[in-house]
PDB file of C-alpha atoms in Angstrom:
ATOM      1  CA  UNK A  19     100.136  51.274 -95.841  1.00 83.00           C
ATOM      2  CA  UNK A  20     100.159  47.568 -96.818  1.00 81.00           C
ATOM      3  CA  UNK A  21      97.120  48.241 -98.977  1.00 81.00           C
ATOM      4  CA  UNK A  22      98.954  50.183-101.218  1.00 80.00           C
ATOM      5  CA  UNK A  23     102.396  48.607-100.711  1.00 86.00           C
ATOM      6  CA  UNK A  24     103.707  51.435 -98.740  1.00 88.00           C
ATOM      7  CA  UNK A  25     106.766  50.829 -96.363  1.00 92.00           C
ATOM      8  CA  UNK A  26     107.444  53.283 -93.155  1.00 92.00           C
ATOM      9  CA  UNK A  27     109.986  54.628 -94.785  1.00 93.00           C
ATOM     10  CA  UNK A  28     108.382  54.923 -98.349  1.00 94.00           C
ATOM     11  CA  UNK A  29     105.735  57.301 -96.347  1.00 93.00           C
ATOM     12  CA  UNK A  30     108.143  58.994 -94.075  1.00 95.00           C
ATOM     13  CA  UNK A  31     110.077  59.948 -97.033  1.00 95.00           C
ATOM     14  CA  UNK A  32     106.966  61.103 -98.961  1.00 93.00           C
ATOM     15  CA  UNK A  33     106.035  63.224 -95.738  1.00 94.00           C
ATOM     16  CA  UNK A  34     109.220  64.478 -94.773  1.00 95.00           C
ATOM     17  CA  UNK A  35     109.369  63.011 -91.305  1.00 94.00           C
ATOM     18  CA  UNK A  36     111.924  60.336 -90.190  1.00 95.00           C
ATOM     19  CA  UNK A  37     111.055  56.886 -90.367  1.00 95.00           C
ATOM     20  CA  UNK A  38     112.055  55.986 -86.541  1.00 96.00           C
ATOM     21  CA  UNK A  39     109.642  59.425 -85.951  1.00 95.00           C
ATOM     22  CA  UNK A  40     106.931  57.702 -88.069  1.00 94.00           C
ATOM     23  CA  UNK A  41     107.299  54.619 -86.247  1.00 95.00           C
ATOM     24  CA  UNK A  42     107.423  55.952 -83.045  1.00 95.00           C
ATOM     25  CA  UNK A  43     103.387  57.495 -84.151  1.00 92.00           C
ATOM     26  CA  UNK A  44     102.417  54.357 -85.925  1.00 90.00           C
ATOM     27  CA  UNK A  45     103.321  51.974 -82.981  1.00 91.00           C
ATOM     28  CA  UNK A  46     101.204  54.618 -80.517  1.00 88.00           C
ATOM     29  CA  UNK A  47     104.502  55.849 -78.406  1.00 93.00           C
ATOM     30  CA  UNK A  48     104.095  59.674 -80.131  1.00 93.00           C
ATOM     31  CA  UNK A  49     101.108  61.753 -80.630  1.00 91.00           C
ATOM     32  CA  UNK A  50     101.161  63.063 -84.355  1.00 93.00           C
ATOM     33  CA  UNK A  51     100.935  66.772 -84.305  1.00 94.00           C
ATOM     34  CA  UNK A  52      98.268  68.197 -86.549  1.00 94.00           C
ATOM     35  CA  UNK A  53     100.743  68.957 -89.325  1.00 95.00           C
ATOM     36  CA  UNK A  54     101.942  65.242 -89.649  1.00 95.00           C
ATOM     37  CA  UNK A  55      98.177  64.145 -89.899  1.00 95.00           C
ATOM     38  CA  UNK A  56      97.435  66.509 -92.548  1.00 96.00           C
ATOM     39  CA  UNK A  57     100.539  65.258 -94.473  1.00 96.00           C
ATOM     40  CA  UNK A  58      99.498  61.350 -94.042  1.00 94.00           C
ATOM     41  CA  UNK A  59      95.921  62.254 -95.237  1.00 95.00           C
ATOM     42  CA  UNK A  60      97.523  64.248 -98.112  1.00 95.00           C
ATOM     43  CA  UNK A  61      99.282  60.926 -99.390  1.00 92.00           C
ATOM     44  CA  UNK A  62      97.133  58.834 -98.925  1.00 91.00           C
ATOM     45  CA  UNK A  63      93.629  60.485-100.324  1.00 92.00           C
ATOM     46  CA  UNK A  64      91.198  57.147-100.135  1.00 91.00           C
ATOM     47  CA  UNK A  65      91.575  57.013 -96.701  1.00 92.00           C
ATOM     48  CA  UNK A  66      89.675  59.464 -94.144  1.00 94.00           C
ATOM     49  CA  UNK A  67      90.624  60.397 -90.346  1.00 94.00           C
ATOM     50  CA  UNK A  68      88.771  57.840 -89.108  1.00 93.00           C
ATOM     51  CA  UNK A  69      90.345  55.284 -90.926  1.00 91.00           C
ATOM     52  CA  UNK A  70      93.886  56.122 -89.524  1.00 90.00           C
ATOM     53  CA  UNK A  71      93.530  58.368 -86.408  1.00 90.00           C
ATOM     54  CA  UNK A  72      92.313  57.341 -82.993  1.00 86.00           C
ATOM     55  CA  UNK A  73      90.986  60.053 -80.858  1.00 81.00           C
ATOM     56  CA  UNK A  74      92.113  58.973 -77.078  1.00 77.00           C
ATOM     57  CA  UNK A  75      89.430  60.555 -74.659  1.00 78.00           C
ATOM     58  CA  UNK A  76      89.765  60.119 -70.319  1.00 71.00           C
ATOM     59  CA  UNK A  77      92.737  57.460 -71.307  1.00 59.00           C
ATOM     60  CA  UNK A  78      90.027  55.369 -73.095  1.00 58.00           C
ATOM     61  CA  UNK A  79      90.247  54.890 -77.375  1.00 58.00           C
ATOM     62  CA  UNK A  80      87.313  56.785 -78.774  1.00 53.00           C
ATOM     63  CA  UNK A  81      86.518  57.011 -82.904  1.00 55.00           C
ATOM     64  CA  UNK A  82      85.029  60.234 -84.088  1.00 51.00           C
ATOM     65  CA  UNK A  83      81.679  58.702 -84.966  1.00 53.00           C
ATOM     66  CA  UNK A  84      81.462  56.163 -81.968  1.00 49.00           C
TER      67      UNK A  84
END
């Protein structure tokens, strides 16, 4: 988000979620359902799911191509 100057609530707004709702995701307290990660890779095209999601596997962080 800072990449492309992007506040919480700039995206929140963009995506129709809350910004506490967002935060609550970014800050790893909230699972994003598949709807809000479809709507954060909508806005913001350069990036894949890699670059923003985490997959979580047996409690341990995993990424997709690890």
């Amino acid at each position: 988000m800072s990449r492309k100057n992007l506040s919480q609530r700039d995206l929140a707004e963009k995506i129709g979620f809350s910004r506490s709702h967002l935060s609550h995701i970014i800050n790893g307290r909230r699972e994003p359902s598949p709807v809000l990660r479809r709507l954060i890779l909508e806005n913001m095209p350069e990036y894949t799911f890699d670059d923003l999601f985490i997959i979580e596997e047996n409690g341990s962080n995993v990424r997709a191509n690890d």
